[in-house]
GROMACS .gro file of C-alpha atoms in nm:
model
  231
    1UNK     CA    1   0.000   0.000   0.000
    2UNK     CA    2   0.158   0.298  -0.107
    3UNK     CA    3  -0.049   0.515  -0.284
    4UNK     CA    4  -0.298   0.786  -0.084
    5UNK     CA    5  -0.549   0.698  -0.368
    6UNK     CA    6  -0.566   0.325  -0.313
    7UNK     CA    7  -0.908   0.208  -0.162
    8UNK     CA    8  -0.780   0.134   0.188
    9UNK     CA    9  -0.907  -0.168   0.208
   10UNK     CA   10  -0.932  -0.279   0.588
   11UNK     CA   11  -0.657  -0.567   0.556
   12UNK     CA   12  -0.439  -0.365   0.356
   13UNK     CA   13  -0.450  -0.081   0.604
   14UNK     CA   14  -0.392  -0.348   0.889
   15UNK     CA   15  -0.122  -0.529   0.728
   16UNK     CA   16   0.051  -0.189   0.649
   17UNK     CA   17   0.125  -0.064   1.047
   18UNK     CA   18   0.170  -0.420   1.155
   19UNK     CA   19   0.487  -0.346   0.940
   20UNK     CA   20   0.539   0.004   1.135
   21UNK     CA   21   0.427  -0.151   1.465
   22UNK     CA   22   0.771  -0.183   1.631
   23UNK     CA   23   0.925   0.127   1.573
   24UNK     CA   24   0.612   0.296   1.570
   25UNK     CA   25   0.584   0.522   1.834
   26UNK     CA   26   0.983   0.633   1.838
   27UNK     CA   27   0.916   0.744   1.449
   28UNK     CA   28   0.578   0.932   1.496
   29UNK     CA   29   0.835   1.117   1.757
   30UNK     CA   30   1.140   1.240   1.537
   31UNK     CA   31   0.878   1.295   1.217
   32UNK     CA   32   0.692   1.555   1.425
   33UNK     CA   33   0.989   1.677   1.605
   34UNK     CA   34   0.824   1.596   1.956
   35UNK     CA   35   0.494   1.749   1.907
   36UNK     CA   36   0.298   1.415   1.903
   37UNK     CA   37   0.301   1.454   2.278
   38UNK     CA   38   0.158   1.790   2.323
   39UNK     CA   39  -0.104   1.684   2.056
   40UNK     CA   40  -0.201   1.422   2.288
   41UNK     CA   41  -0.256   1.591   2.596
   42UNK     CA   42  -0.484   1.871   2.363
   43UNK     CA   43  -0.671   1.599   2.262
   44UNK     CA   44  -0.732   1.525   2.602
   45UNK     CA   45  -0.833   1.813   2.738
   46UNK     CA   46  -1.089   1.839   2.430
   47UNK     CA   47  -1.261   1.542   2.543
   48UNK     CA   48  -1.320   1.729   2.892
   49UNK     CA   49  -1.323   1.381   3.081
   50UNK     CA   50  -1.433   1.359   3.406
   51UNK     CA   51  -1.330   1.060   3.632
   52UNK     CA   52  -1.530   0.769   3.604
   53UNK     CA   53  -1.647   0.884   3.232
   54UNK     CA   54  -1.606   0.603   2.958
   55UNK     CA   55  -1.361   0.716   2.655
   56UNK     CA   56  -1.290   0.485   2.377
   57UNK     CA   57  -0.982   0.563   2.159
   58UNK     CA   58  -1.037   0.459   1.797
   59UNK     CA   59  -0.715   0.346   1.576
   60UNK     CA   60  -0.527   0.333   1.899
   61UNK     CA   61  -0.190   0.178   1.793
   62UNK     CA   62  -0.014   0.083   2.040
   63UNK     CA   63  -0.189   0.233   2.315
   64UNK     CA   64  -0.030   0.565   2.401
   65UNK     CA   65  -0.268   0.807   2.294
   66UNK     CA   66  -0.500   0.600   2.515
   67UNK     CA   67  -0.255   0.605   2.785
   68UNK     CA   68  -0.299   0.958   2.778
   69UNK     CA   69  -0.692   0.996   2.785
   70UNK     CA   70  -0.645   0.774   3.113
   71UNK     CA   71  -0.480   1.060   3.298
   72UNK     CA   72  -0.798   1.262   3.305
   73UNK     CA   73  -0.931   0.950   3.547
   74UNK     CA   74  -1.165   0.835   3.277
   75UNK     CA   75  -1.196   0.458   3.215
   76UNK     CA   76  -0.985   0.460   2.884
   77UNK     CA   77  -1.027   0.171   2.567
   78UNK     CA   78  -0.832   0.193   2.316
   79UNK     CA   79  -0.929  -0.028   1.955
   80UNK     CA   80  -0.715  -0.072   1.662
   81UNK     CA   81  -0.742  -0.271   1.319
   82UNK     CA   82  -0.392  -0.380   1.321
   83UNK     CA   83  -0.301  -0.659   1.594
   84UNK     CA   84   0.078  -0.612   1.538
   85UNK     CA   85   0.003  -0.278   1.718
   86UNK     CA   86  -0.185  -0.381   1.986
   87UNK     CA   87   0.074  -0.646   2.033
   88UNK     CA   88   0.342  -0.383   2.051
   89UNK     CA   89   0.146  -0.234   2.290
   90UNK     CA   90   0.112  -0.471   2.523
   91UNK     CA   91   0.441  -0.581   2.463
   92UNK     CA   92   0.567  -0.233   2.587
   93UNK     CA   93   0.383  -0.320   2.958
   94UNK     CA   94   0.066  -0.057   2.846
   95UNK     CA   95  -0.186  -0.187   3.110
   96UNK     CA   96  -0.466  -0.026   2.940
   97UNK     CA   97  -0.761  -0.258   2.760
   98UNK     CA   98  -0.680  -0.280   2.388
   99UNK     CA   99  -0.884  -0.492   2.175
  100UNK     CA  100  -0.871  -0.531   1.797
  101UNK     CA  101  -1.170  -0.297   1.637
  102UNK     CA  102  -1.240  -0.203   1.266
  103UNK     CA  103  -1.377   0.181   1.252
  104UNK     CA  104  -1.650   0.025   1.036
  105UNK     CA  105  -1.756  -0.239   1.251
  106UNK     CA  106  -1.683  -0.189   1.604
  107UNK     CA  107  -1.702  -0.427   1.938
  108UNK     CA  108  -1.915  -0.267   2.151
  109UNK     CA  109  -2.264  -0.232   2.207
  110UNK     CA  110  -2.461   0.104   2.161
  111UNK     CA  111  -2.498   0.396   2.334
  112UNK     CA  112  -2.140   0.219   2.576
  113UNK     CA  113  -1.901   0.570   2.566
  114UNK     CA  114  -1.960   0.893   2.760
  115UNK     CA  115  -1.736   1.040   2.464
  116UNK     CA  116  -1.460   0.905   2.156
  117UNK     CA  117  -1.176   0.982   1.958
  118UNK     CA  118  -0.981   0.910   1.659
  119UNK     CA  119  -0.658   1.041   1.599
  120UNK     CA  120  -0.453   1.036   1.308
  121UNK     CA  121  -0.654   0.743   1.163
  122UNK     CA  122  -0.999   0.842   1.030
  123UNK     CA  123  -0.832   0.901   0.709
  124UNK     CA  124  -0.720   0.583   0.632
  125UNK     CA  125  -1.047   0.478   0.699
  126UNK     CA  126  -1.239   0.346   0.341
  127UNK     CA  127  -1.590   0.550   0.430
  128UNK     CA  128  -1.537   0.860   0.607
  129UNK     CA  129  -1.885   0.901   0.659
  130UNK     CA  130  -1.979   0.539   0.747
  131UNK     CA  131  -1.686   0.550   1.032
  132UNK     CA  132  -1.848   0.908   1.181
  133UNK     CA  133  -2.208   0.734   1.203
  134UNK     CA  134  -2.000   0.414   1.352
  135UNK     CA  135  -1.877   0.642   1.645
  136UNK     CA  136  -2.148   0.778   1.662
  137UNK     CA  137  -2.353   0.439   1.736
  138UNK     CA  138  -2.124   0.356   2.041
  139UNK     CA  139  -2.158   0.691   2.183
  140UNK     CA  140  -2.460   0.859   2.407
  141UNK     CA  141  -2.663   1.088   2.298
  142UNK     CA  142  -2.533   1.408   2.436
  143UNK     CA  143  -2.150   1.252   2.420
  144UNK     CA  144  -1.835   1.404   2.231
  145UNK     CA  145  -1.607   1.331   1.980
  146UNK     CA  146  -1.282   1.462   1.909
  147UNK     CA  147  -1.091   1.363   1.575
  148UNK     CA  148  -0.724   1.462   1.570
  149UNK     CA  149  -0.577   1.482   1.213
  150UNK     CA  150  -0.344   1.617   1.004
  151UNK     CA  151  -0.468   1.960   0.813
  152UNK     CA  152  -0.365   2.220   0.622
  153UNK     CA  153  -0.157   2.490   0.763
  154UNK     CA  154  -0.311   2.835   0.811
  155UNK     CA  155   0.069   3.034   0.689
  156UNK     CA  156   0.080   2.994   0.295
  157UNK     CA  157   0.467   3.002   0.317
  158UNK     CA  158   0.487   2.798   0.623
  159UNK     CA  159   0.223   2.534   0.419
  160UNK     CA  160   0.512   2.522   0.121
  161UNK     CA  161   0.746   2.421   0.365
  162UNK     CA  162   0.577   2.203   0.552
  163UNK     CA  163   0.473   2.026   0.244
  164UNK     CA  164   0.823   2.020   0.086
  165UNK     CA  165   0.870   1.853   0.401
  166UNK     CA  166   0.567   1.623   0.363
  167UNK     CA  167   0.694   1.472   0.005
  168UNK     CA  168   1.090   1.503   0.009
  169UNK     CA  169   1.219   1.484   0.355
  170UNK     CA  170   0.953   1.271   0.603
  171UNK     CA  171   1.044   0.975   0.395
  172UNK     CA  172   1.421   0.984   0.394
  173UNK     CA  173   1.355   1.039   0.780
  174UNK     CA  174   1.139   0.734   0.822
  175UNK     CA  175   1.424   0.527   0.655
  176UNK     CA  176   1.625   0.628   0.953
  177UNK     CA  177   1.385   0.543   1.257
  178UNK     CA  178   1.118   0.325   1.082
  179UNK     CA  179   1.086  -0.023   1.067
  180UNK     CA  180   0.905  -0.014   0.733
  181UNK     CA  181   1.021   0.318   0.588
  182UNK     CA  182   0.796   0.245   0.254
  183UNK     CA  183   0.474   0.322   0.459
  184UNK     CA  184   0.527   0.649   0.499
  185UNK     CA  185   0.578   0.701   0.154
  186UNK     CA  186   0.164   0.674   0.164
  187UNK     CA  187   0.092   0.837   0.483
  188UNK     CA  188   0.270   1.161   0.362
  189UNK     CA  189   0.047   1.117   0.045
  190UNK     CA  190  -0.267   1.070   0.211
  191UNK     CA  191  -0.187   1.356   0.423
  192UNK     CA  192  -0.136   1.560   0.131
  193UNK     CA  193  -0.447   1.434   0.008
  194UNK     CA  194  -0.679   1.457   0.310
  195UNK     CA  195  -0.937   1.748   0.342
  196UNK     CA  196  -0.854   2.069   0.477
  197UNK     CA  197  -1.052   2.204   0.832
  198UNK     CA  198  -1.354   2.337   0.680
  199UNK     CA  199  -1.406   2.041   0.476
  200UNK     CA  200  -1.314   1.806   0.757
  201UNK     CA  201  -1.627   1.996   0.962
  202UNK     CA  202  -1.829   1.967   0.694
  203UNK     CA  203  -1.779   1.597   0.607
  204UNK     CA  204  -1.840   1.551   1.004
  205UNK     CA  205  -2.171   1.800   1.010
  206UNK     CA  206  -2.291   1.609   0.678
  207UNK     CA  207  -2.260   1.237   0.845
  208UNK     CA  208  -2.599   1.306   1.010
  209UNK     CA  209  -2.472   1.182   1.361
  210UNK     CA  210  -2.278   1.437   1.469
  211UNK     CA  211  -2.369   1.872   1.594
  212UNK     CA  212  -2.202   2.164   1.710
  213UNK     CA  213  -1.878   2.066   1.481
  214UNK     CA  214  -1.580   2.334   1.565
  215UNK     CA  215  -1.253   2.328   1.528
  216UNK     CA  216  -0.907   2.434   1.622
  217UNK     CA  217  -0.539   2.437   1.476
  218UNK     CA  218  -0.250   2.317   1.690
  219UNK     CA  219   0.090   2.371   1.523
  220UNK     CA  220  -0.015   2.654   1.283
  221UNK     CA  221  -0.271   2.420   1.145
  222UNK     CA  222  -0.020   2.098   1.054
  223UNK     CA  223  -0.266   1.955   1.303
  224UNK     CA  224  -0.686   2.017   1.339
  225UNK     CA  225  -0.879   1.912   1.658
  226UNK     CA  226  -1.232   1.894   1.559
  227UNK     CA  227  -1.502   1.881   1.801
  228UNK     CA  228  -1.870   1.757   1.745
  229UNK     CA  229  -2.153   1.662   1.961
  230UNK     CA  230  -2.369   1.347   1.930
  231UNK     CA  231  -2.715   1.410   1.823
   0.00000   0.00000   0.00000
């Protein structure tokens, strides 16, 4: 899988970050210079958990970013469609629950979470639309969402950069730190490709599950929290 235009077919998409799953975490670190951590803890504080509030973390990976939703004293879940990242997870000593999960399809009975997430996944996701009104189904009425996702940044010559970036340097990068360089050879593609705020918010808004969509930018915009309410 290395083309952003491919069809992202579930098993593809799995079989591509059990080849990352190792080195994951380290290599999501050095691409983004450290920020994955700060984007973390906003998407926390987003969600507005309270303690003893259920969260589930869609396309969790290895765990981390539901590592962090734990913190706010919320009973954290993460999912994920690839079991080589789960595995890492574990593997690592993460003591939260991870269980495998498609977006599409998910394990859980309606109306279970007090609020969800996705981060840095919905877009490699086959249906956006079909995975909103999935989330939707597990979540209360009255419950949040928060999608963290690449975006388009707000600076016109920072966006050159950051796109020059994107295309000629994050790869050569990933051949450093990654253990399967070649996969982020599409997920610098399918960022490129992947809709900009406003169009984000209005895929989200058009799903039919999901109200009171706003957004805002972290790192001049290389990053997009969007928030939604469940109708």
């Amino acid at each position: 899988m290395t083309r952003a235009d491919l069809d992202k077919q579930p098993h593809e998409v799995a079989e591509m970050f059990d080849g990352v799953a190792q080195r994951y975490d380290l290599t999501n670190t050095v691409l983004s210079f450290g920020q994955d951590r700060g984007w973390r803890r906003a998407t926390r504080a987003a969600l507005a958990l309270r303690p003893g509030e259920r969260v589930l973390d869609v396309g969790a990976g290895t765990g981390v970013s539901t590592e962090e939703l734990e913190r706010s004293g919320a009973y954290a879940v993460g999912a994920d469609l690839s079991t080589g990242m789960l595995r890492a997870g574990r593997g690592s000593g993460r003591k939260v629950p991870l269980v495998a999960g498609d977006a599409l399809k998910l394990p859980f009975a309606d109306d279970t979470f007090d609020a969800v997430t996705i981060s840095f996944a919905l877009r490699n996701v086959v249906d956006t639309g079909a995975a909103l009104r999935e989330l939707a189904r597990v979540t209360r009425s009255g419950g949040r969402l928060v999608v963290c996702e690449f975006s388009s940044p707000t600076n016109a010559a920072f966006r050159t950069v950051y796109l020059s970036y994107l295309m000629r340097n994050l790869p050569s990068v990933a051949r450093a730190v990654s253990s399967n360089p070649d996969a982020y050879v599409y997920l610098a593609e399918s960022i490129r490709a992947w809709p900009d705020q406003e169009a984000l918010a209005a895929r989200i808004q058009e799903s039919g599950a999901w109200g009171r969509v706003a957004w805002r930018n972290l790192t001049g915009g290389v990053v997009a929290l969007h928030r939604a309410t469940r109708n």
